[in-house]
């Protein structure tokens, strides 16, 4: 199983948006059982709060399912060992993720847009109010990240395909 943790400052706007977008992209490919997707915050400011209204509205508008059970949680040092990819939304998130986890000795911590040709920060809609642009950036980043994972784990997915084939026989 491939485990991805999306991280932003408060875990109410960008990282839950990325969590649900990635879950949707994975489900479209029939790969839900091969991934675990979650999100967290670098700060403690929003712990226990639900997803921001703007994120909920944007996900609903584009037909991406989300869960009202999702509550903000803070990233822990143990998350470094628990996840294969720790994906921050901006450079400040990356700095704070390394503060929480320690040095990134396994090369797990990356910006989401690193996987695109853009390689920049995803603006925080808490401040910009622009959930449309945030969604476009998150979708582009998640699509590129998923393609990267599929390309770099071909043996894993081929093995799964063969296992499923033999189970069906």
Short mmCIF file of N, CA and C in Angstrom, two decimals:
data_model
loop_
_atom_site.label_atom_id
_atom_site.label_comp_id
_atom_site.label_asym_id
_atom_site.label_seq_id
_atom_site.Cartn_x
_atom_site.Cartn_y
_atom_site.Cartn_z
N UNK A 1 0.84 -1.18 0.00
CA UNK A 1 0.00 0.00 0.00
C UNK A 1 0.89 1.24 0.00
N UNK A 2 0.52 2.22 -0.80
CA UNK A 2 1.24 3.48 -0.88
C UNK A 2 0.48 4.51 -0.06
N UNK A 3 1.20 5.16 0.85
CA UNK A 3 0.58 6.08 1.80
C UNK A 3 1.07 7.51 1.55
N UNK A 4 0.09 8.41 1.41
CA UNK A 4 0.39 9.82 1.13
C UNK A 4 -0.28 10.68 2.20
N UNK A 5 0.51 11.62 2.75
CA UNK A 5 -0.02 12.60 3.70
C UNK A 5 0.16 13.99 3.09
N UNK A 6 -0.95 14.69 2.87
CA UNK A 6 -0.91 16.07 2.38
C UNK A 6 -0.92 17.00 3.59
N UNK A 7 -0.11 18.05 3.52
CA UNK A 7 0.06 18.92 4.68
C UNK A 7 -0.01 20.39 4.27
N UNK A 8 -0.77 21.14 5.07
CA UNK A 8 -0.79 22.60 4.93
C UNK A 8 -0.77 23.21 6.33
N UNK A 9 -0.97 24.49 6.42
CA UNK A 9 -0.86 25.17 7.71
C UNK A 9 -1.94 24.72 8.70
N UNK A 10 -3.21 24.77 8.29
CA UNK A 10 -4.30 24.50 9.23
C UNK A 10 -5.08 23.23 9.02
N UNK A 11 -4.90 22.57 7.86
CA UNK A 11 -5.62 21.34 7.52
C UNK A 11 -7.12 21.55 7.40
N UNK A 12 -7.50 22.72 6.89
CA UNK A 12 -8.93 22.96 6.63
C UNK A 12 -9.20 23.39 5.19
N UNK A 13 -8.18 23.83 4.46
CA UNK A 13 -8.38 24.30 3.08
C UNK A 13 -7.64 23.43 2.07
N UNK A 14 -6.34 23.67 1.93
CA UNK A 14 -5.56 23.05 0.84
C UNK A 14 -5.32 21.56 1.04
N UNK A 15 -4.85 21.15 2.21
CA UNK A 15 -4.50 19.73 2.37
C UNK A 15 -5.73 18.81 2.34
N UNK A 16 -6.87 19.18 2.95
CA UNK A 16 -8.03 18.30 2.76
C UNK A 16 -8.53 18.31 1.32
N UNK A 17 -8.39 19.45 0.63
CA UNK A 17 -8.76 19.48 -0.78
C UNK A 17 -7.90 18.49 -1.55
N UNK A 18 -6.60 18.49 -1.30
CA UNK A 18 -5.69 17.55 -1.97
C UNK A 18 -6.02 16.12 -1.59
N UNK A 19 -6.35 15.89 -0.33
CA UNK A 19 -6.72 14.54 0.13
C UNK A 19 -7.89 13.99 -0.67
N UNK A 20 -8.96 14.78 -0.80
CA UNK A 20 -10.15 14.30 -1.48
C UNK A 20 -9.99 14.27 -3.00
N UNK A 21 -9.23 15.21 -3.55
CA UNK A 21 -8.94 15.17 -4.99
C UNK A 21 -8.15 13.91 -5.32
N UNK A 22 -7.12 13.62 -4.53
CA UNK A 22 -6.31 12.43 -4.79
C UNK A 22 -7.14 11.16 -4.62
N UNK A 23 -7.96 11.09 -3.60
CA UNK A 23 -8.83 9.91 -3.42
C UNK A 23 -9.71 9.72 -4.64
N UNK A 24 -10.23 10.82 -5.18
CA UNK A 24 -11.09 10.76 -6.35
C UNK A 24 -10.31 10.27 -7.59
N UNK A 25 -9.12 10.81 -7.81
CA UNK A 25 -8.30 10.38 -8.95
C UNK A 25 -7.95 8.90 -8.85
N UNK A 26 -7.65 8.45 -7.65
CA UNK A 26 -7.30 7.05 -7.43
C UNK A 26 -8.52 6.15 -7.66
N UNK A 27 -9.67 6.57 -7.17
CA UNK A 27 -10.90 5.80 -7.35
C UNK A 27 -11.26 5.68 -8.83
N UNK A 28 -11.04 6.75 -9.59
CA UNK A 28 -11.32 6.71 -11.03
C UNK A 28 -10.49 5.65 -11.74
N UNK A 29 -9.33 5.34 -11.20
CA UNK A 29 -8.44 4.34 -11.80
C UNK A 29 -8.61 2.96 -11.17
N UNK A 30 -9.54 2.84 -10.24
CA UNK A 30 -9.79 1.56 -9.59
C UNK A 30 -8.66 1.11 -8.66
N UNK A 31 -7.96 2.07 -8.08
CA UNK A 31 -6.79 1.75 -7.26
C UNK A 31 -6.98 2.07 -5.77
N UNK A 32 -8.21 2.25 -5.35
CA UNK A 32 -8.48 2.68 -3.97
C UNK A 32 -7.82 1.77 -2.94
N UNK A 33 -7.82 0.48 -3.17
CA UNK A 33 -7.27 -0.47 -2.20
C UNK A 33 -5.74 -0.41 -2.10
N UNK A 34 -5.09 0.24 -3.06
CA UNK A 34 -3.63 0.28 -3.07
C UNK A 34 -3.06 1.56 -2.44
N UNK A 35 -3.94 2.46 -2.01
CA UNK A 35 -3.50 3.74 -1.46
C UNK A 35 -4.18 4.05 -0.13
N UNK A 36 -3.46 4.76 0.70
CA UNK A 36 -4.02 5.38 1.90
C UNK A 36 -3.68 6.87 1.79
N UNK A 37 -4.71 7.70 1.82
CA UNK A 37 -4.54 9.13 1.64
C UNK A 37 -5.10 9.84 2.88
N UNK A 38 -4.33 10.79 3.40
CA UNK A 38 -4.77 11.56 4.57
C UNK A 38 -4.20 12.97 4.46
N UNK A 39 -4.55 13.81 5.42
CA UNK A 39 -4.01 15.16 5.46
C UNK A 39 -3.84 15.61 6.90
N UNK A 40 -2.99 16.62 7.08
CA UNK A 40 -2.69 17.12 8.42
C UNK A 40 -2.22 18.57 8.32
N UNK A 41 -2.06 19.19 9.48
CA UNK A 41 -1.61 20.58 9.60
C UNK A 41 -0.23 20.64 10.22
N UNK A 42 0.47 21.72 9.96
CA UNK A 42 1.71 21.97 10.68
C UNK A 42 1.44 22.76 11.95
N UNK A 43 0.31 23.45 12.03
CA UNK A 43 -0.01 24.26 13.21
C UNK A 43 -1.10 23.56 14.03
N UNK A 44 -1.33 24.08 15.20
CA UNK A 44 -2.39 23.54 16.07
C UNK A 44 -3.63 24.43 16.06
N UNK A 45 -3.64 25.47 15.24
CA UNK A 45 -4.70 26.48 15.26
C UNK A 45 -6.10 25.95 14.97
N UNK A 46 -6.21 25.00 14.07
CA UNK A 46 -7.53 24.54 13.61
C UNK A 46 -7.87 23.12 14.08
N UNK A 47 -7.07 22.54 14.95
CA UNK A 47 -7.27 21.15 15.39
C UNK A 47 -8.73 20.92 15.79
N UNK A 48 -9.31 19.87 15.20
CA UNK A 48 -10.69 19.51 15.51
C UNK A 48 -11.73 20.21 14.67
N UNK A 49 -11.35 21.23 13.92
CA UNK A 49 -12.30 21.93 13.06
C UNK A 49 -12.51 21.17 11.76
N UNK A 50 -13.68 21.36 11.18
CA UNK A 50 -14.01 20.73 9.91
C UNK A 50 -13.40 21.47 8.74
N UNK A 51 -13.66 20.94 7.56
CA UNK A 51 -13.15 21.53 6.32
C UNK A 51 -13.77 22.91 6.09
N UNK A 52 -12.95 23.83 5.62
CA UNK A 52 -13.41 25.19 5.34
C UNK A 52 -14.57 25.16 4.34
N UNK A 53 -15.52 26.03 4.53
CA UNK A 53 -16.70 26.12 3.67
C UNK A 53 -16.31 26.27 2.20
N UNK A 54 -15.30 27.09 1.90
CA UNK A 54 -14.87 27.29 0.50
C UNK A 54 -14.36 26.01 -0.14
N UNK A 55 -13.65 25.20 0.62
CA UNK A 55 -13.16 23.91 0.11
C UNK A 55 -14.33 22.97 -0.12
N UNK A 56 -15.24 22.90 0.84
CA UNK A 56 -16.42 22.03 0.68
C UNK A 56 -17.22 22.43 -0.56
N UNK A 57 -17.45 23.72 -0.72
CA UNK A 57 -18.24 24.20 -1.85
C UNK A 57 -17.54 23.90 -3.19
N UNK A 58 -16.24 24.10 -3.25
CA UNK A 58 -15.52 23.85 -4.50
C UNK A 58 -15.52 22.37 -4.85
N UNK A 59 -15.26 21.51 -3.86
CA UNK A 59 -15.28 20.07 -4.13
C UNK A 59 -16.67 19.62 -4.58
N UNK A 60 -17.70 20.13 -3.95
CA UNK A 60 -19.07 19.79 -4.34
C UNK A 60 -19.35 20.27 -5.77
N UNK A 61 -18.92 21.48 -6.08
CA UNK A 61 -19.14 22.06 -7.41
C UNK A 61 -18.53 21.20 -8.51
N UNK A 62 -17.35 20.63 -8.26
CA UNK A 62 -16.68 19.84 -9.30
C UNK A 62 -16.98 18.34 -9.19
N UNK A 63 -17.86 17.98 -8.27
CA UNK A 63 -18.31 16.59 -8.18
C UNK A 63 -17.34 15.65 -7.48
N UNK A 64 -16.52 16.19 -6.59
CA UNK A 64 -15.58 15.35 -5.85
C UNK A 64 -16.13 15.11 -4.45
N UNK A 65 -16.35 13.83 -4.09
CA UNK A 65 -16.88 13.54 -2.76
C UNK A 65 -15.90 13.94 -1.65
N UNK A 66 -16.45 14.40 -0.54
CA UNK A 66 -15.67 14.74 0.64
C UNK A 66 -16.45 14.28 1.86
N UNK A 67 -15.79 14.22 2.99
CA UNK A 67 -16.43 13.71 4.20
C UNK A 67 -16.55 14.80 5.26
N UNK A 68 -17.75 14.94 5.80
CA UNK A 68 -17.96 15.89 6.90
C UNK A 68 -17.30 15.39 8.18
N UNK A 69 -16.86 14.14 8.20
CA UNK A 69 -16.16 13.60 9.36
C UNK A 69 -14.71 14.08 9.43
N UNK A 70 -14.19 14.62 8.34
CA UNK A 70 -12.80 15.07 8.31
C UNK A 70 -12.62 16.25 9.26
N UNK A 71 -11.72 16.08 10.21
CA UNK A 71 -11.39 17.13 11.18
C UNK A 71 -9.89 17.40 11.11
N UNK A 72 -9.53 18.65 11.29
CA UNK A 72 -8.12 19.03 11.23
C UNK A 72 -7.35 18.33 12.35
N UNK A 73 -6.17 17.85 11.97
CA UNK A 73 -5.26 17.26 12.95
C UNK A 73 -3.86 17.77 12.66
N UNK A 74 -3.03 17.77 13.68
CA UNK A 74 -1.66 18.23 13.50
C UNK A 74 -0.75 17.07 13.15
N UNK A 75 0.17 17.33 12.25
CA UNK A 75 1.17 16.34 11.87
C UNK A 75 2.01 15.99 13.09
N UNK A 76 2.40 14.71 13.16
CA UNK A 76 3.24 14.23 14.25
C UNK A 76 4.55 13.69 13.67
N UNK A 77 5.55 13.60 14.50
CA UNK A 77 6.84 13.05 14.06
C UNK A 77 6.66 11.63 13.54
N UNK A 78 5.76 10.85 14.15
CA UNK A 78 5.53 9.46 13.74
C UNK A 78 4.99 9.37 12.32
N UNK A 79 4.39 10.44 11.81
CA UNK A 79 3.88 10.42 10.43
C UNK A 79 5.01 10.21 9.42
N UNK A 80 6.21 10.62 9.77
CA UNK A 80 7.33 10.45 8.84
C UNK A 80 7.54 8.97 8.52
N UNK A 81 7.46 8.13 9.52
CA UNK A 81 7.65 6.70 9.30
C UNK A 81 6.39 6.04 8.73
N UNK A 82 5.24 6.59 9.02
CA UNK A 82 3.97 5.97 8.63
C UNK A 82 3.62 6.19 7.16
N UNK A 83 4.14 7.25 6.54
CA UNK A 83 3.76 7.61 5.16
C UNK A 83 4.96 7.52 4.23
N UNK A 84 4.66 7.20 2.96
CA UNK A 84 5.69 7.13 1.92
C UNK A 84 5.97 8.50 1.32
N UNK A 85 4.94 9.34 1.24
CA UNK A 85 5.05 10.68 0.68
C UNK A 85 4.42 11.65 1.65
N UNK A 86 5.15 12.71 2.01
CA UNK A 86 4.63 13.79 2.83
C UNK A 86 4.69 15.04 1.97
N UNK A 87 3.52 15.52 1.56
CA UNK A 87 3.42 16.52 0.51
C UNK A 87 2.90 17.84 1.08
N UNK A 88 3.77 18.85 1.07
CA UNK A 88 3.40 20.18 1.55
C UNK A 88 2.86 21.05 0.44
N UNK A 89 2.05 22.03 0.83
CA UNK A 89 1.44 22.92 -0.14
C UNK A 89 2.30 24.14 -0.45
N UNK A 90 3.18 24.53 0.49
CA UNK A 90 4.07 25.67 0.23
C UNK A 90 5.38 25.49 0.99
N UNK A 91 6.31 26.37 0.72
CA UNK A 91 7.66 26.26 1.30
C UNK A 91 7.64 26.40 2.82
N UNK A 92 6.74 27.23 3.35
CA UNK A 92 6.62 27.34 4.81
C UNK A 92 6.16 26.01 5.42
N UNK A 93 5.23 25.34 4.74
CA UNK A 93 4.80 24.02 5.21
C UNK A 93 5.98 23.06 5.24
N UNK A 94 6.80 23.07 4.19
CA UNK A 94 7.96 22.18 4.11
C UNK A 94 8.90 22.44 5.29
N UNK A 95 9.19 23.70 5.54
CA UNK A 95 10.06 24.07 6.67
C UNK A 95 9.49 23.55 7.98
N UNK A 96 8.20 23.75 8.19
CA UNK A 96 7.56 23.31 9.44
C UNK A 96 7.45 21.79 9.52
N UNK A 97 7.25 21.12 8.38
CA UNK A 97 7.21 19.66 8.37
C UNK A 97 8.56 19.09 8.81
N UNK A 98 9.65 19.70 8.34
CA UNK A 98 10.98 19.25 8.73
C UNK A 98 11.25 19.56 10.20
N UNK A 99 10.69 20.64 10.69
CA UNK A 99 10.82 20.96 12.12
C UNK A 99 10.12 19.89 12.95
N UNK A 100 8.97 19.43 12.50
CA UNK A 100 8.21 18.41 13.22
C UNK A 100 8.88 17.04 13.11
N UNK A 101 9.31 16.68 11.92
CA UNK A 101 9.83 15.33 11.65
C UNK A 101 11.33 15.18 11.86
N UNK A 102 12.05 16.27 11.83
CA UNK A 102 13.50 16.19 11.77
C UNK A 102 13.92 16.22 10.31
N UNK A 103 15.16 15.97 10.06
CA UNK A 103 15.64 16.00 8.68
C UNK A 103 14.96 14.92 7.83
N UNK A 104 14.85 15.22 6.57
CA UNK A 104 14.19 14.33 5.61
C UNK A 104 15.20 13.34 5.02
N UNK A 105 15.67 12.42 5.85
CA UNK A 105 16.74 11.50 5.43
C UNK A 105 16.30 10.54 4.33
N UNK A 106 15.00 10.25 4.25
CA UNK A 106 14.49 9.31 3.24
C UNK A 106 13.94 10.01 2.00
N UNK A 107 14.01 11.33 1.96
CA UNK A 107 13.53 12.06 0.79
C UNK A 107 12.04 11.95 0.56
N UNK A 108 11.26 11.97 1.63
CA UNK A 108 9.80 11.81 1.53
C UNK A 108 9.05 13.14 1.43
N UNK A 109 9.66 14.22 1.85
CA UNK A 109 8.98 15.51 1.96
C UNK A 109 9.18 16.32 0.67
N UNK A 110 8.04 16.70 0.05
CA UNK A 110 8.08 17.45 -1.22
C UNK A 110 6.93 18.44 -1.29
N UNK A 111 7.12 19.46 -2.13
CA UNK A 111 6.02 20.35 -2.49
C UNK A 111 5.12 19.64 -3.49
N UNK A 112 3.82 19.86 -3.41
CA UNK A 112 2.90 19.22 -4.34
C UNK A 112 3.21 19.62 -5.78
N UNK A 113 3.46 20.89 -6.01
CA UNK A 113 3.67 21.33 -7.40
C UNK A 113 5.06 21.00 -7.92
N UNK A 114 5.92 20.37 -7.11
CA UNK A 114 7.21 19.86 -7.61
C UNK A 114 6.99 18.84 -8.72
N UNK A 115 5.88 18.17 -8.68
CA UNK A 115 5.60 17.10 -9.64
C UNK A 115 5.07 17.64 -10.97
N UNK A 116 4.93 18.94 -11.06
CA UNK A 116 4.46 19.60 -12.28
C UNK A 116 5.62 20.41 -12.86
N UNK A 117 5.37 21.08 -13.95
CA UNK A 117 6.37 21.99 -14.52
C UNK A 117 6.40 23.33 -13.78
N UNK A 118 5.45 23.54 -12.88
CA UNK A 118 5.33 24.80 -12.17
C UNK A 118 6.31 24.85 -10.99
N UNK A 119 6.23 23.85 -10.10
CA UNK A 119 7.13 23.75 -8.98
C UNK A 119 7.04 24.88 -7.98
N UNK A 120 5.90 25.48 -7.81
CA UNK A 120 5.73 26.65 -6.95
C UNK A 120 4.83 26.31 -5.76
N UNK A 121 4.56 27.32 -4.94
CA UNK A 121 3.64 27.16 -3.81
C UNK A 121 2.19 27.19 -4.30
N UNK A 122 1.32 26.53 -3.55
CA UNK A 122 -0.11 26.66 -3.77
C UNK A 122 -0.59 27.73 -2.80
N UNK A 123 -1.14 28.80 -3.34
CA UNK A 123 -1.59 29.91 -2.51
C UNK A 123 -2.68 29.45 -1.55
N UNK A 124 -2.66 30.00 -0.35
CA UNK A 124 -3.62 29.63 0.68
C UNK A 124 -4.91 30.41 0.49
N UNK A 125 -6.01 29.72 0.17
CA UNK A 125 -7.27 30.43 -0.07
C UNK A 125 -7.86 31.03 1.20
N UNK A 126 -7.34 30.65 2.35
CA UNK A 126 -7.75 31.31 3.61
C UNK A 126 -7.46 32.80 3.51
N UNK A 127 -6.36 33.14 2.83
CA UNK A 127 -5.95 34.53 2.67
C UNK A 127 -6.40 35.11 1.34
N UNK A 128 -6.33 34.32 0.26
CA UNK A 128 -6.66 34.84 -1.07
C UNK A 128 -8.15 34.82 -1.35
N UNK A 129 -8.87 33.89 -0.74
CA UNK A 129 -10.29 33.71 -1.02
C UNK A 129 -10.55 33.03 -2.36
N UNK A 130 -9.49 32.65 -3.07
CA UNK A 130 -9.63 32.10 -4.42
C UNK A 130 -9.54 30.57 -4.38
N UNK A 131 -10.64 29.93 -4.06
CA UNK A 131 -10.69 28.47 -4.00
C UNK A 131 -10.65 27.84 -5.39
N UNK A 132 -11.07 28.60 -6.41
CA UNK A 132 -11.00 28.09 -7.78
C UNK A 132 -9.54 27.86 -8.20
N UNK A 133 -8.69 28.86 -7.96
CA UNK A 133 -7.28 28.73 -8.33
C UNK A 133 -6.60 27.65 -7.49
N UNK A 134 -6.94 27.60 -6.21
CA UNK A 134 -6.37 26.57 -5.36
C UNK A 134 -6.74 25.19 -5.88
N UNK A 135 -8.00 25.01 -6.26
CA UNK A 135 -8.44 23.72 -6.81
C UNK A 135 -7.66 23.38 -8.08
N UNK A 136 -7.51 24.33 -8.99
CA UNK A 136 -6.78 24.07 -10.24
C UNK A 136 -5.35 23.63 -9.94
N UNK A 137 -4.70 24.31 -9.00
CA UNK A 137 -3.32 23.95 -8.64
C UNK A 137 -3.27 22.58 -7.98
N UNK A 138 -4.20 22.32 -7.07
CA UNK A 138 -4.24 21.03 -6.38
C UNK A 138 -4.51 19.90 -7.37
N UNK A 139 -5.45 20.10 -8.27
CA UNK A 139 -5.75 19.08 -9.28
C UNK A 139 -4.53 18.80 -10.15
N UNK A 140 -3.87 19.84 -10.61
CA UNK A 140 -2.67 19.68 -11.43
C UNK A 140 -1.59 18.94 -10.65
N UNK A 141 -1.38 19.32 -9.39
CA UNK A 141 -0.37 18.68 -8.57
C UNK A 141 -0.69 17.23 -8.26
N UNK A 142 -1.93 16.95 -7.90
CA UNK A 142 -2.31 15.57 -7.58
C UNK A 142 -2.24 14.67 -8.80
N UNK A 143 -2.66 15.19 -9.94
CA UNK A 143 -2.59 14.40 -11.18
C UNK A 143 -1.14 14.05 -11.50
N UNK A 144 -0.25 15.03 -11.39
CA UNK A 144 1.17 14.80 -11.67
C UNK A 144 1.79 13.87 -10.64
N UNK A 145 1.44 14.04 -9.36
CA UNK A 145 1.97 13.17 -8.31
C UNK A 145 1.52 11.73 -8.54
N UNK A 146 0.25 11.53 -8.85
CA UNK A 146 -0.25 10.17 -9.10
C UNK A 146 0.48 9.55 -10.29
N UNK A 147 0.67 10.30 -11.35
CA UNK A 147 1.38 9.78 -12.51
C UNK A 147 2.82 9.42 -12.14
N UNK A 148 3.45 10.25 -11.33
CA UNK A 148 4.81 9.98 -10.86
C UNK A 148 4.85 8.66 -10.08
N UNK A 149 3.90 8.49 -9.18
CA UNK A 149 3.85 7.27 -8.36
C UNK A 149 3.61 6.05 -9.24
N UNK A 150 2.69 6.15 -10.17
CA UNK A 150 2.40 5.02 -11.06
C UNK A 150 3.62 4.67 -11.92
N UNK A 151 4.30 5.69 -12.41
CA UNK A 151 5.49 5.46 -13.25
C UNK A 151 6.63 4.85 -12.46
N UNK A 152 6.78 5.25 -11.20
CA UNK A 152 7.91 4.81 -10.40
C UNK A 152 7.63 3.59 -9.53
N UNK A 153 6.45 3.05 -9.64
CA UNK A 153 6.08 1.85 -8.90
C UNK A 153 5.43 0.83 -9.82
N UNK A 154 5.89 0.78 -11.07
CA UNK A 154 5.28 -0.11 -12.06
C UNK A 154 5.32 -1.56 -11.63
N UNK A 155 6.41 -2.00 -11.04
CA UNK A 155 6.50 -3.39 -10.59
C UNK A 155 5.45 -3.72 -9.55
N UNK A 156 5.23 -2.78 -8.62
CA UNK A 156 4.21 -2.96 -7.59
C UNK A 156 2.83 -3.14 -8.22
N UNK A 157 2.47 -2.24 -9.14
CA UNK A 157 1.15 -2.31 -9.75
C UNK A 157 1.01 -3.49 -10.70
N UNK A 158 2.09 -3.87 -11.39
CA UNK A 158 2.04 -5.06 -12.24
C UNK A 158 1.85 -6.32 -11.41
N UNK A 159 2.53 -6.40 -10.28
CA UNK A 159 2.37 -7.54 -9.38
C UNK A 159 0.93 -7.63 -8.89
N UNK A 160 0.36 -6.50 -8.49
CA UNK A 160 -1.03 -6.48 -8.04
C UNK A 160 -1.97 -6.94 -9.15
N UNK A 161 -1.71 -6.47 -10.36
CA UNK A 161 -2.55 -6.84 -11.50
C UNK A 161 -2.51 -8.36 -11.71
N UNK A 162 -1.32 -8.95 -11.60
CA UNK A 162 -1.19 -10.39 -11.76
C UNK A 162 -1.86 -11.15 -10.62
N UNK A 163 -1.74 -10.64 -9.39
CA UNK A 163 -2.38 -11.28 -8.24
C UNK A 163 -3.89 -11.28 -8.43
N UNK A 164 -4.45 -10.13 -8.83
CA UNK A 164 -5.89 -10.05 -9.05
C UNK A 164 -6.33 -11.00 -10.17
N UNK A 165 -5.51 -11.09 -11.21
CA UNK A 165 -5.83 -11.97 -12.32
C UNK A 165 -5.92 -13.41 -11.85
N UNK A 166 -4.95 -13.87 -11.06
CA UNK A 166 -4.93 -15.25 -10.57
C UNK A 166 -6.05 -15.51 -9.57
N UNK A 167 -6.41 -14.50 -8.79
CA UNK A 167 -7.52 -14.66 -7.85
C UNK A 167 -8.82 -14.89 -8.61
N UNK A 168 -8.98 -14.19 -9.72
CA UNK A 168 -10.20 -14.32 -10.51
C UNK A 168 -10.30 -15.65 -11.25
N UNK A 169 -9.18 -16.32 -11.45
CA UNK A 169 -9.19 -17.61 -12.15
C UNK A 169 -9.83 -18.67 -11.34
#
